[in-house]
Structure formats: C-alpha cells, structure tokens
Amino acid sequence: MKCAFVCWRPFQIFNSINFIYHDIENTKENSDIFILDIPDNIKCLKGLNDIHLFKNIYLFSKKNEKNELKARIQLFKDYMFPYKAITRDLTQESKNIKLNNYEIIIGSGFLGFFLHLIELNKKARVIFLEDGMISYQGDERIVRKKRILNVVLNKIFHKGDLCVSIESLYLNNVNFKATYYPYPIKPMPEIDKETLKLLKHVFHCEENNAYSKKIIFLQQPLTAEPCIAPDINEKVTEILSRIREKIILRRHPNETNNLPFAFEEEVNRVMWEIRANEIDKNYVLIGYFSTAQMTPYILYEKAPTLILLYRLILRKSSIRYKSIDDLIKRFKMIYPGEIIIPESLIELLTLIKQL
C-alpha cells in the first residue's frame, strides 16, 4: 500500500518516523516523504537516508507572496490547478515523479502542498498525525469555516480543507484530547528505546548532554500576546533573575531579542521533543505558557513541576487567556505532577524563594 507523508516542521518528521518504524497502517517499506526545504528540515536529510525507513525523500518549497491580494489569487489558482502547484513547488531534483498513485496520505495540518496532493489522489485515505497542542483542541477547521475563501472553495468548487475527509487522527496522549472531533482518535505508538535511538540519529542528538541545573526557563516571544502592561515581561524576568544561578534559559527559536536580565543559556541545543525524555520529576519548568512544558508528559509520561506565568502576563478578558486557562484545566485532570500558577508578582516572589 503506497503511502505519502507530508511534513513541514521537524516535529512532524519526528512523529512520521515513530509512525512508520512501528509499521502503523502498514506504512513500512512502501512510503515516500515530502519535506519542506527549511534549514531545520534540511539538517535531517542525511539521518533520514541513513535509517532507510522511507523509500523516497522529496523536497518542496513554499513561496510567500507579500502582496495580500496577489497571494489570495495565487492560492485560488493553486486549488484549481493542483498538479501545476505541486510541480512548481517541488525542488528540481524532486521533479518528474509520479504523484497520483498514493493510497494513503499522512500529514498534520492543511498546508497547500498537502491539500493539492490529496486532490491528485482523490481515493486515498487521509490520516492526520499530532502537530503539537493545536491537535488537542479539536478540529482546527472550526475556525476556517468562517473564512470567505474557504467557504467559496468548499461550497462552489468542492475544494480546500473543508472538503477533506479525515479518516483518523493519531495523538501521543489520547487522554488529553478535546471533547469532540468529527473523526476517530487513535494512539501514536510509544517512543521506545529503539525509536528514540533512531530519532536521536536523525536529529543529531546522539551525545547525552544533560542539563547542569534542574530549573529550566522556557522563554517565548510575547510581542503578539495581549499583555496587561508593556513592562510586565521585564518585571517577571527581574523576579526570576534573583535565582538566576539556579536557572538554565532555553530560548524560543523565534525569539531574537535579548532578555532584560542575563541568564545562563543552554549549550549544544538539541530538539526539545528528544531532550524532554530526560526531564523527570526532579526538574522544574518555568514558562509563560509554553507547550514545551507539557511535552515531557505527553511524549514520555515524565512529570516535572510546572510553573505557568500566563496569569501574570495576559489580560484576563482576552480570548487567549481563556483558551489557555481551559487547556490547563483539562491538563490538570490527567497530569500526575505539580502545576503551579502564580496569581500575582508577590506570589511569584514568594514561590521562587522556595526553589
């Protein structure tokens, strides 16, 4: 049964390796993988070739049109002519391949390339793999149903994500799933020692460089967040800096700004989804609200202490605050470790003195 995996983020490659290694849905030995040609994915190519799980590895690009009107027009054209869109986006060495003979197509979201490949293989079964926290909040198409272009594509032309019939979604922790999905939820295979060994090789994490400190500050950008005050990040960081000798800072990959106070930063940075295997109950993970804080438990059932700072940062009236609050309430129901959510800067100050 010929299968195609489509990945545009390293975590999607991570899940695809775990899926095919355990031969879920009979995918082993007859699967191709299409990978977006971003630098973090390119680094994986040698390792993917080394493990011999995928029959062919193809690269594709994603061209971003800066003009919004031109981008919408191009998006519409791509849906009307999916073969032309795919062959345009495939890198030169990946062109001239047969694209319409797949019986299963596996992805993690509604990227154009993925949808166009489905369009060329109308009889193929479509399977989703988890793509992080968004997969635990229900069908992401609920929001898309309100977008005019999606409605036009769906109702008039019978194309686009609203027309995709998803056979099932595989999650790393089915106990944390949302209350409703319009398709069955199935468990991803456990990441055993052999799988972890393969993943470490592909993502260049074979050296075991454990953290020298047990408190990890998972920093993340806040520029797009509905913060309660412009200087709130500085105030929170100043309090944490009082125990900086106990903290290792792990920067978010999208954060380029320096923090107002210096922390020791991790060296030999490796993929967090692999690093999380080491983060047991002896660790403390501090973050505003980072999905990385949940990763040790979701992937490996490790339960470090979590300190979530979002109630100090976000406006309580914001939709973002409510969505995080609802997610944490569900997570608390399954999490065996301690979750601490300070309500004030004074409470945070008291808390860090005990760490």
mmCIF file of C-alpha atoms in Angstrom:
data_model
loop_
_atom_site.group_PDB
_atom_site.id
_atom_site.type_symbol
_atom_site.label_atom_id
_atom_site.label_comp_id
_atom_site.label_asym_id
_atom_site.label_seq_id
_atom_site.Cartn_x
_atom_site.Cartn_y
_atom_site.Cartn_z
ATOM 1 C CA MET A 1 0.000 0.000 0.000
ATOM 2 C CA LYS A 2 1.777 3.142 -1.205
ATOM 3 C CA CYS A 3 1.823 5.997 1.270
ATOM 4 C CA ALA A 4 2.972 9.639 1.271
ATOM 5 C CA PHE A 5 3.960 11.584 4.387
ATOM 6 C CA VAL A 6 3.954 15.385 4.098
ATOM 7 C CA CYS A 7 5.983 17.313 6.705
ATOM 8 C CA TRP A 8 6.802 20.986 7.062
ATOM 9 C CA ARG A 9 8.123 21.054 10.654
ATOM 10 C CA PRO A 10 10.746 18.900 12.438
ATOM 11 C CA PHE A 11 8.163 17.609 14.948
ATOM 12 C CA GLN A 12 6.097 16.264 12.051
ATOM 13 C CA ILE A 13 9.160 14.372 10.795
ATOM 14 C CA PHE A 14 9.666 13.136 14.384
ATOM 15 C CA ASN A 15 6.119 11.714 14.516
ATOM 16 C CA SER A 16 6.357 10.273 11.000
ATOM 17 C CA ILE A 17 9.480 8.296 11.959
ATOM 18 C CA ASN A 18 7.767 6.886 15.061
ATOM 19 C CA PHE A 19 4.676 6.015 12.999
ATOM 20 C CA ILE A 20 6.447 4.223 10.148
ATOM 21 C CA TYR A 21 9.012 2.485 12.370
ATOM 22 C CA HIS A 22 6.147 0.705 14.147
ATOM 23 C CA ASP A 23 4.503 -0.049 10.784
ATOM 24 C CA ILE A 24 1.218 1.616 11.704
ATOM 25 C CA GLU A 25 -1.313 1.344 8.868
ATOM 26 C CA ASN A 26 1.177 -0.903 7.001
ATOM 27 C CA THR A 27 3.310 2.080 6.044
ATOM 28 C CA LYS A 28 6.715 0.429 6.378
ATOM 29 C CA GLU A 29 8.780 -0.244 3.227
ATOM 30 C CA ASN A 30 6.428 1.474 0.805
ATOM 31 C CA SER A 31 6.254 5.126 1.883
ATOM 32 C CA ASP A 32 7.603 8.355 0.451
ATOM 33 C CA ILE A 33 8.098 11.516 2.478
ATOM 34 C CA PHE A 34 7.743 15.086 1.199
ATOM 35 C CA ILE A 35 9.596 17.648 3.334
ATOM 36 C CA LEU A 36 9.523 21.448 3.253
ATOM 37 C CA ASP A 37 13.023 22.722 2.460
ATOM 38 C CA ILE A 38 13.613 24.897 5.550
ATOM 39 C CA PRO A 39 17.045 24.740 7.262
ATOM 40 C CA ASP A 40 15.934 22.694 10.315
ATOM 41 C CA ASN A 41 14.421 20.066 7.999
ATOM 42 C CA ILE A 42 17.380 20.019 5.629
ATOM 43 C CA LYS A 43 19.621 19.063 8.575
ATOM 44 C CA CYS A 44 17.625 15.830 8.914
ATOM 45 C CA LEU A 45 18.141 14.576 5.354
ATOM 46 C CA LYS A 46 21.324 12.587 5.909
ATOM 47 C CA GLY A 47 19.867 10.909 9.002
ATOM 48 C CA LEU A 48 16.630 10.086 7.181
ATOM 49 C CA ASN A 49 18.614 8.445 4.395
ATOM 50 C CA ASP A 50 20.680 6.534 6.967
ATOM 51 C CA ILE A 51 17.685 4.880 8.691
ATOM 52 C CA HIS A 52 16.150 3.575 5.419
ATOM 53 C CA LEU A 53 12.528 3.859 6.548
ATOM 54 C CA PHE A 54 11.299 5.921 3.597
ATOM 55 C CA LYS A 55 11.509 4.689 0.025
ATOM 56 C CA ASN A 56 11.945 8.200 -1.413
ATOM 57 C CA ILE A 57 12.620 11.581 0.192
ATOM 58 C CA TYR A 58 11.397 14.604 -1.756
ATOM 59 C CA LEU A 59 11.813 18.306 -1.014
ATOM 60 C CA PHE A 60 9.316 21.054 -1.725
ATOM 61 C CA SER A 61 9.376 24.814 -1.172
ATOM 62 C CA LYS A 62 6.743 27.278 -0.028
ATOM 63 C CA LYS A 63 6.796 30.628 -1.781
ATOM 64 C CA ASN A 64 5.279 33.513 0.184
ATOM 65 C CA GLU A 65 3.716 36.323 -1.824
ATOM 66 C CA LYS A 66 3.994 39.570 0.177
ATOM 67 C CA ASN A 67 1.104 41.288 -1.595
ATOM 68 C CA GLU A 68 -2.066 40.004 0.111
ATOM 69 C CA LEU A 69 -4.318 40.284 -2.954
ATOM 70 C CA LYS A 70 -1.795 38.519 -5.194
ATOM 71 C CA ALA A 71 -1.361 35.832 -2.531
ATOM 72 C CA ARG A 72 -5.110 35.154 -2.440
ATOM 73 C CA ILE A 73 -5.323 34.996 -6.225
ATOM 74 C CA GLN A 74 -2.372 32.585 -6.360
ATOM 75 C CA LEU A 75 -3.911 30.459 -3.596
ATOM 76 C CA PHE A 76 -7.137 30.195 -5.587
ATOM 77 C CA LYS A 77 -5.239 29.259 -8.778
ATOM 78 C CA ASP A 78 -3.320 26.576 -6.902
ATOM 79 C CA TYR A 79 -6.537 24.935 -5.745
ATOM 80 C CA MET A 80 -7.877 24.976 -9.306
ATOM 81 C CA PHE A 81 -4.656 23.517 -10.763
ATOM 82 C CA PRO A 82 -3.114 21.319 -8.019
ATOM 83 C CA TYR A 83 -0.708 19.425 -10.296
ATOM 84 C CA LYS A 84 0.795 22.668 -11.568
ATOM 85 C CA ALA A 85 1.099 23.965 -7.987
ATOM 86 C CA ILE A 86 2.872 20.840 -6.741
ATOM 87 C CA THR A 87 5.297 20.562 -9.642
ATOM 88 C CA ARG A 88 6.149 24.259 -9.227
ATOM 89 C CA ASP A 89 6.929 23.764 -5.527
ATOM 90 C CA LEU A 90 8.945 20.551 -5.820
ATOM 91 C CA THR A 91 12.669 21.200 -5.895
ATOM 92 C CA GLN A 92 14.436 20.481 -9.169
ATOM 93 C CA GLU A 93 15.828 17.105 -8.089
ATOM 94 C CA SER A 94 12.335 16.005 -6.978
ATOM 95 C CA LYS A 95 10.524 16.816 -10.228
ATOM 96 C CA ASN A 96 9.245 14.259 -12.748
ATOM 97 C CA ILE A 97 7.882 11.876 -10.103
ATOM 98 C CA LYS A 98 4.522 10.133 -10.217
ATOM 99 C CA LEU A 99 2.142 11.997 -7.907
ATOM 100 C CA ASN A 100 -1.215 10.273 -8.340
ATOM 101 C CA ASN A 101 -0.589 6.705 -7.152
ATOM 102 C CA TYR A 102 -0.832 7.072 -3.363
ATOM 103 C CA GLU A 103 -3.363 5.063 -1.363
ATOM 104 C CA ILE A 104 -2.682 6.801 1.978
ATOM 105 C CA ILE A 105 -1.666 10.422 2.553
ATOM 106 C CA ILE A 106 -0.474 11.381 6.035
ATOM 107 C CA GLY A 107 0.019 14.917 7.310
ATOM 108 C CA SER A 108 -0.505 17.192 10.274
ATOM 109 C CA GLY A 109 -2.434 20.199 9.013
ATOM 110 C CA PHE A 110 -3.798 21.977 5.984
ATOM 111 C CA LEU A 111 -0.738 23.240 4.142
ATOM 112 C CA GLY A 112 -1.410 23.854 0.450
ATOM 113 C CA PHE A 113 1.022 21.195 -0.779
ATOM 114 C CA PHE A 114 -0.699 18.571 1.385
ATOM 115 C CA LEU A 115 -4.165 19.548 0.116
ATOM 116 C CA HIS A 116 -3.027 19.556 -3.507
ATOM 117 C CA LEU A 117 -1.558 16.065 -3.135
ATOM 118 C CA ILE A 118 -4.899 14.871 -1.729
ATOM 119 C CA GLU A 119 -6.644 16.447 -4.718
ATOM 120 C CA LEU A 120 -4.436 14.423 -7.073
ATOM 121 C CA ASN A 121 -5.222 11.229 -5.133
ATOM 122 C CA LYS A 122 -8.964 11.541 -4.575
ATOM 123 C CA LYS A 123 -9.407 7.914 -3.481
ATOM 124 C CA ALA A 124 -6.551 7.985 -0.976
ATOM 125 C CA ARG A 125 -7.206 7.594 2.741
ATOM 126 C CA VAL A 126 -6.225 10.735 4.677
ATOM 127 C CA ILE A 127 -4.662 10.300 8.113
ATOM 128 C CA PHE A 128 -3.527 13.023 10.495
ATOM 129 C CA LEU A 129 -0.664 12.876 12.991
ATOM 130 C CA GLU A 130 -0.457 15.155 16.009
ATOM 131 C CA ASP A 131 1.054 18.582 15.410
ATOM 132 C CA GLY A 132 1.520 19.761 18.987
ATOM 133 C CA MET A 133 -1.029 21.490 21.197
ATOM 134 C CA ILE A 134 -3.380 22.514 18.384
ATOM 135 C CA SER A 135 -4.217 18.832 17.858
ATOM 136 C CA TYR A 136 -5.548 18.572 21.422
ATOM 137 C CA GLN A 137 -8.121 21.350 20.949
ATOM 138 C CA GLY A 138 -10.479 19.706 18.463
ATOM 139 C CA ASP A 139 -10.786 20.054 14.695
ATOM 140 C CA GLU A 140 -8.881 23.196 13.672
ATOM 141 C CA ARG A 141 -11.238 23.659 10.703
ATOM 142 C CA ILE A 142 -13.912 25.066 13.028
ATOM 143 C CA VAL A 143 -12.224 28.476 12.727
ATOM 144 C CA ARG A 144 -11.623 28.083 8.989
ATOM 145 C CA LYS A 145 -15.337 27.572 8.289
ATOM 146 C CA LYS A 146 -15.852 31.312 8.804
ATOM 147 C CA ARG A 147 -13.262 32.392 6.240
ATOM 148 C CA ILE A 148 -14.779 33.564 2.966
ATOM 149 C CA LEU A 149 -12.190 31.955 0.659
ATOM 150 C CA ASN A 150 -12.586 28.593 2.403
ATOM 151 C CA VAL A 151 -16.373 28.781 2.102
ATOM 152 C CA VAL A 152 -16.181 29.640 -1.615
ATOM 153 C CA LEU A 153 -13.723 26.820 -2.309
ATOM 154 C CA ASN A 154 -15.850 24.365 -0.369
ATOM 155 C CA LYS A 155 -19.402 25.277 -1.416
ATOM 156 C CA ILE A 156 -18.840 26.225 -5.045
ATOM 157 C CA PHE A 157 -15.727 24.366 -6.187
ATOM 158 C CA HIS A 158 -15.698 21.463 -3.673
ATOM 159 C CA LYS A 159 -12.035 22.022 -2.905
ATOM 160 C CA GLY A 160 -9.945 23.009 0.086
ATOM 161 C CA ASP A 161 -9.557 21.797 3.665
ATOM 162 C CA LEU A 162 -13.302 21.758 4.428
ATOM 163 C CA CYS A 163 -13.742 19.036 1.803
ATOM 164 C CA VAL A 164 -11.064 16.723 3.190
ATOM 165 C CA SER A 165 -12.419 13.577 4.796
ATOM 166 C CA ILE A 166 -10.023 12.704 7.613
ATOM 167 C CA GLU A 167 -10.078 9.007 8.435
ATOM 168 C CA SER A 168 -8.419 9.336 11.852
ATOM 169 C CA LEU A 169 -6.096 11.448 13.998
ATOM 170 C CA TYR A 170 -3.204 9.866 15.916
ATOM 171 C CA LEU A 171 -2.256 11.555 19.207
ATOM 172 C CA ASN A 172 0.684 10.922 21.517
ATOM 173 C CA ASN A 173 -1.640 11.174 24.526
ATOM 174 C CA VAL A 174 -5.262 10.305 23.819
ATOM 175 C CA ASN A 175 -6.290 11.060 27.411
ATOM 176 C CA PHE A 176 -5.677 14.756 26.789
ATOM 177 C CA LYS A 177 -7.863 15.008 23.670
ATOM 178 C CA ALA A 178 -10.631 17.582 23.337
ATOM 179 C CA THR A 179 -14.247 16.558 23.880
ATOM 180 C CA TYR A 180 -15.217 16.443 20.200
ATOM 181 C CA TYR A 181 -13.596 15.513 16.900
ATOM 182 C CA PRO A 182 -15.527 14.593 13.726
ATOM 183 C CA TYR A 183 -13.218 11.585 13.214
ATOM 184 C CA PRO A 184 -11.777 8.748 15.354
ATOM 185 C CA ILE A 185 -8.825 9.397 17.671
ATOM 186 C CA LYS A 186 -6.109 6.739 17.869
ATOM 187 C CA PRO A 187 -2.923 6.453 19.970
ATOM 188 C CA MET A 188 0.506 7.017 18.490
ATOM 189 C CA PRO A 189 2.939 4.189 19.308
ATOM 190 C CA GLU A 190 5.074 4.573 22.405
ATOM 191 C CA ILE A 191 8.523 6.041 21.804
ATOM 192 C CA ASP A 192 10.599 3.055 22.904
ATOM 193 C CA LYS A 193 14.391 2.847 23.205
ATOM 194 C CA GLU A 194 14.926 1.745 19.609
ATOM 195 C CA THR A 195 12.731 4.519 18.222
ATOM 196 C CA LEU A 196 14.464 7.095 20.403
ATOM 197 C CA LYS A 197 17.824 5.897 19.110
ATOM 198 C CA LEU A 198 16.675 6.465 15.512
ATOM 199 C CA LEU A 199 15.254 9.884 16.358
ATOM 200 C CA LYS A 200 18.475 10.952 18.080
ATOM 201 C CA HIS A 201 20.444 9.966 14.989
ATOM 202 C CA VAL A 202 18.170 11.823 12.566
ATOM 203 C CA PHE A 203 18.064 14.991 14.681
ATOM 204 C CA HIS A 204 21.769 14.928 15.678
ATOM 205 C CA CYS A 205 21.128 14.365 19.394
ATOM 206 C CA GLU A 206 23.255 11.284 19.996
ATOM 207 C CA GLU A 207 25.506 12.927 22.588
ATOM 208 C CA ASN A 208 23.935 12.916 26.046
ATOM 209 C CA ASN A 209 24.467 16.445 27.364
ATOM 210 C CA ALA A 210 22.213 16.608 30.413
ATOM 211 C CA TYR A 211 21.278 19.959 31.909
ATOM 212 C CA SER A 212 23.608 21.061 34.703
ATOM 213 C CA LYS A 213 20.719 22.724 36.564
ATOM 214 C CA LYS A 214 17.239 21.488 37.426
ATOM 215 C CA ILE A 215 15.262 24.691 36.816
ATOM 216 C CA ILE A 216 14.669 25.492 33.151
ATOM 217 C CA PHE A 217 13.163 28.775 31.968
ATOM 218 C CA LEU A 218 11.425 28.123 28.647
ATOM 219 C CA GLN A 219 11.430 31.596 27.193
ATOM 220 C CA GLN A 220 8.997 32.597 24.433
ATOM 221 C CA PRO A 221 8.207 35.794 22.466
ATOM 222 C CA LEU A 222 5.339 37.936 23.766
ATOM 223 C CA THR A 223 5.118 40.665 21.126
ATOM 224 C CA ALA A 224 1.842 39.299 19.691
ATOM 225 C CA GLU A 225 0.277 38.452 23.065
ATOM 226 C CA PRO A 226 -2.418 40.571 24.819
ATOM 227 C CA CYS A 227 -0.189 41.571 27.752
ATOM 228 C CA ILE A 228 -1.607 43.501 30.692
ATOM 229 C CA ALA A 229 1.212 46.085 30.581
ATOM 230 C CA PRO A 230 4.189 46.892 28.291
ATOM 231 C CA ASP A 231 6.741 46.281 31.057
ATOM 232 C CA ILE A 232 5.222 43.162 32.625
ATOM 233 C CA ASN A 233 7.735 40.838 30.987
ATOM 234 C CA GLU A 234 10.587 42.856 32.475
ATOM 235 C CA LYS A 235 9.024 42.704 35.943
ATOM 236 C CA VAL A 236 8.537 38.939 35.809
ATOM 237 C CA THR A 237 12.045 38.365 34.426
ATOM 238 C CA GLU A 238 13.551 40.544 37.155
ATOM 239 C CA ILE A 239 11.973 38.334 39.829
ATOM 240 C CA LEU A 240 13.280 35.173 38.155
ATOM 241 C CA SER A 241 16.731 36.728 37.848
ATOM 242 C CA ARG A 242 17.003 36.711 41.630
ATOM 243 C CA ILE A 243 17.687 32.972 41.433
ATOM 244 C CA ARG A 244 19.491 33.067 38.083
ATOM 245 C CA GLU A 245 22.332 30.951 39.476
ATOM 246 C CA LYS A 246 19.831 28.052 39.632
ATOM 247 C CA ILE A 247 18.284 28.567 36.188
ATOM 248 C CA ILE A 248 19.136 27.462 32.659
ATOM 249 C CA LEU A 249 17.479 29.538 29.921
ATOM 250 C CA ARG A 250 16.193 27.796 26.798
ATOM 251 C CA ARG A 251 15.314 30.365 24.159
ATOM 252 C CA HIS A 252 12.349 30.014 21.849
ATOM 253 C CA PRO A 253 13.691 29.559 18.283
ATOM 254 C CA ASN A 254 11.657 32.571 17.081
ATOM 255 C CA GLU A 255 12.942 34.915 19.785
ATOM 256 C CA THR A 256 15.795 37.165 18.725
ATOM 257 C CA ASN A 257 15.549 39.907 21.366
ATOM 258 C CA ASN A 258 17.742 39.813 24.449
ATOM 259 C CA LEU A 259 16.085 39.468 27.836
ATOM 260 C CA PRO A 260 16.407 42.464 30.188
ATOM 261 C CA PHE A 261 18.390 40.272 32.615
ATOM 262 C CA ALA A 262 21.139 37.799 31.762
ATOM 263 C CA PHE A 263 20.704 34.062 32.408
ATOM 264 C CA GLU A 264 22.972 31.135 31.704
ATOM 265 C CA GLU A 265 21.814 29.695 28.384
ATOM 266 C CA GLU A 266 21.937 26.066 27.330
ATOM 267 C CA VAL A 267 24.774 24.948 25.097
ATOM 268 C CA ASN A 268 24.586 22.196 22.465
ATOM 269 C CA ARG A 269 20.922 22.934 21.885
ATOM 270 C CA VAL A 270 19.011 19.853 20.692
ATOM 271 C CA MET A 271 15.438 19.177 19.666
ATOM 272 C CA TRP A 272 13.186 19.664 22.696
ATOM 273 C CA GLU A 273 10.970 16.661 21.874
ATOM 274 C CA ILE A 274 14.059 14.479 22.317
ATOM 275 C CA ARG A 275 15.523 16.435 25.228
ATOM 276 C CA ALA A 276 12.164 16.043 27.043
ATOM 277 C CA ASN A 277 12.910 12.370 27.630
ATOM 278 C CA GLU A 278 15.408 13.465 30.331
ATOM 279 C CA ILE A 279 13.040 15.915 32.089
ATOM 280 C CA ASP A 280 11.689 13.916 35.018
ATOM 281 C CA LYS A 281 10.079 14.795 38.373
ATOM 282 C CA ASN A 282 13.348 16.325 39.639
ATOM 283 C CA TYR A 283 13.080 19.227 37.185
ATOM 284 C CA VAL A 284 11.112 22.493 37.300
ATOM 285 C CA LEU A 285 9.936 24.007 34.008
ATOM 286 C CA ILE A 286 9.082 27.713 34.120
ATOM 287 C CA GLY A 287 7.257 29.408 31.248
ATOM 288 C CA TYR A 288 4.548 31.953 30.489
ATOM 289 C CA PHE A 289 2.591 29.244 28.748
ATOM 290 C CA SER A 290 4.815 27.052 26.657
ATOM 291 C CA THR A 291 3.557 23.863 25.075
ATOM 292 C CA ALA A 292 7.113 22.634 25.683
ATOM 293 C CA GLN A 293 6.202 22.436 29.378
ATOM 294 C CA MET A 294 3.713 19.673 28.585
ATOM 295 C CA THR A 295 5.968 17.754 26.193
ATOM 296 C CA PRO A 296 7.756 15.529 28.785
ATOM 297 C CA TYR A 297 4.428 14.109 29.921
ATOM 298 C CA ILE A 298 2.674 13.913 26.548
ATOM 299 C CA LEU A 299 5.565 12.076 24.877
ATOM 300 C CA TYR A 300 7.209 10.167 27.737
ATOM 301 C CA GLU A 301 4.878 10.368 30.780
ATOM 302 C CA LYS A 302 7.558 12.273 32.716
ATOM 303 C CA ALA A 303 6.141 14.700 35.285
ATOM 304 C CA PRO A 304 8.361 17.670 36.189
ATOM 305 C CA THR A 305 6.967 20.523 38.292
ATOM 306 C CA LEU A 306 5.406 23.150 36.026
ATOM 307 C CA ILE A 307 5.252 26.853 36.861
ATOM 308 C CA LEU A 308 2.958 28.710 34.454
ATOM 309 C CA LEU A 309 3.147 32.521 34.424
ATOM 310 C CA TYR A 310 0.376 33.406 31.965
ATOM 311 C CA ARG A 311 -1.926 34.851 34.647
ATOM 312 C CA LEU A 312 0.742 37.446 35.425
ATOM 313 C CA ILE A 313 1.215 38.349 31.769
ATOM 314 C CA LEU A 314 -2.079 38.201 29.863
ATOM 315 C CA ARG A 315 -5.243 40.258 30.172
ATOM 316 C CA LYS A 316 -7.942 38.148 31.789
ATOM 317 C CA SER A 317 -10.515 39.490 29.353
ATOM 318 C CA SER A 318 -8.601 38.195 26.315
ATOM 319 C CA ILE A 319 -9.613 35.130 24.298
ATOM 320 C CA ARG A 320 -6.022 33.921 24.554
ATOM 321 C CA TYR A 321 -6.185 33.894 28.369
ATOM 322 C CA LYS A 322 -9.430 31.919 28.369
ATOM 323 C CA SER A 323 -8.208 29.343 25.832
ATOM 324 C CA ILE A 324 -5.026 28.717 27.867
ATOM 325 C CA ASP A 325 -6.996 28.531 31.104
ATOM 326 C CA ASP A 326 -9.394 25.948 29.633
ATOM 327 C CA LEU A 327 -6.499 23.879 28.274
ATOM 328 C CA ILE A 328 -4.690 23.871 31.627
ATOM 329 C CA LYS A 329 -7.850 22.792 33.455
ATOM 330 C CA ARG A 330 -8.048 19.743 31.173
ATOM 331 C CA PHE A 331 -4.340 19.049 31.521
ATOM 332 C CA LYS A 332 -4.555 19.143 35.323
ATOM 333 C CA MET A 333 -7.071 16.309 35.210
ATOM 334 C CA ILE A 334 -4.525 13.882 33.747
ATOM 335 C CA TYR A 335 -1.204 15.276 35.000
ATOM 336 C CA PRO A 336 0.343 13.434 37.976
ATOM 337 C CA GLY A 337 2.894 16.171 38.728
ATOM 338 C CA GLU A 338 2.578 19.574 40.368
ATOM 339 C CA ILE A 339 1.294 22.566 38.392
ATOM 340 C CA ILE A 340 1.760 25.995 39.991
ATOM 341 C CA ILE A 341 0.078 29.113 38.553
ATOM 342 C CA PRO A 342 1.002 32.309 40.440
ATOM 343 C CA GLU A 343 -1.747 34.943 40.577
ATOM 344 C CA SER A 344 0.484 37.908 41.417
ATOM 345 C CA LEU A 345 4.083 39.095 41.302
ATOM 346 C CA ILE A 346 4.222 38.862 45.107
ATOM 347 C CA GLU A 347 3.140 35.224 44.921
ATOM 348 C CA LEU A 348 5.834 34.537 42.298
ATOM 349 C CA LEU A 349 8.439 36.236 44.503
ATOM 350 C CA THR A 350 7.448 34.034 47.454
ATOM 351 C CA LEU A 351 7.499 30.942 45.250
ATOM 352 C CA ILE A 352 10.997 31.407 43.840
ATOM 353 C CA LYS A 353 12.447 31.800 47.321
ATOM 354 C CA GLN A 354 11.378 28.194 47.931
ATOM 355 C CA LEU A 355 13.048 26.790 44.818
#
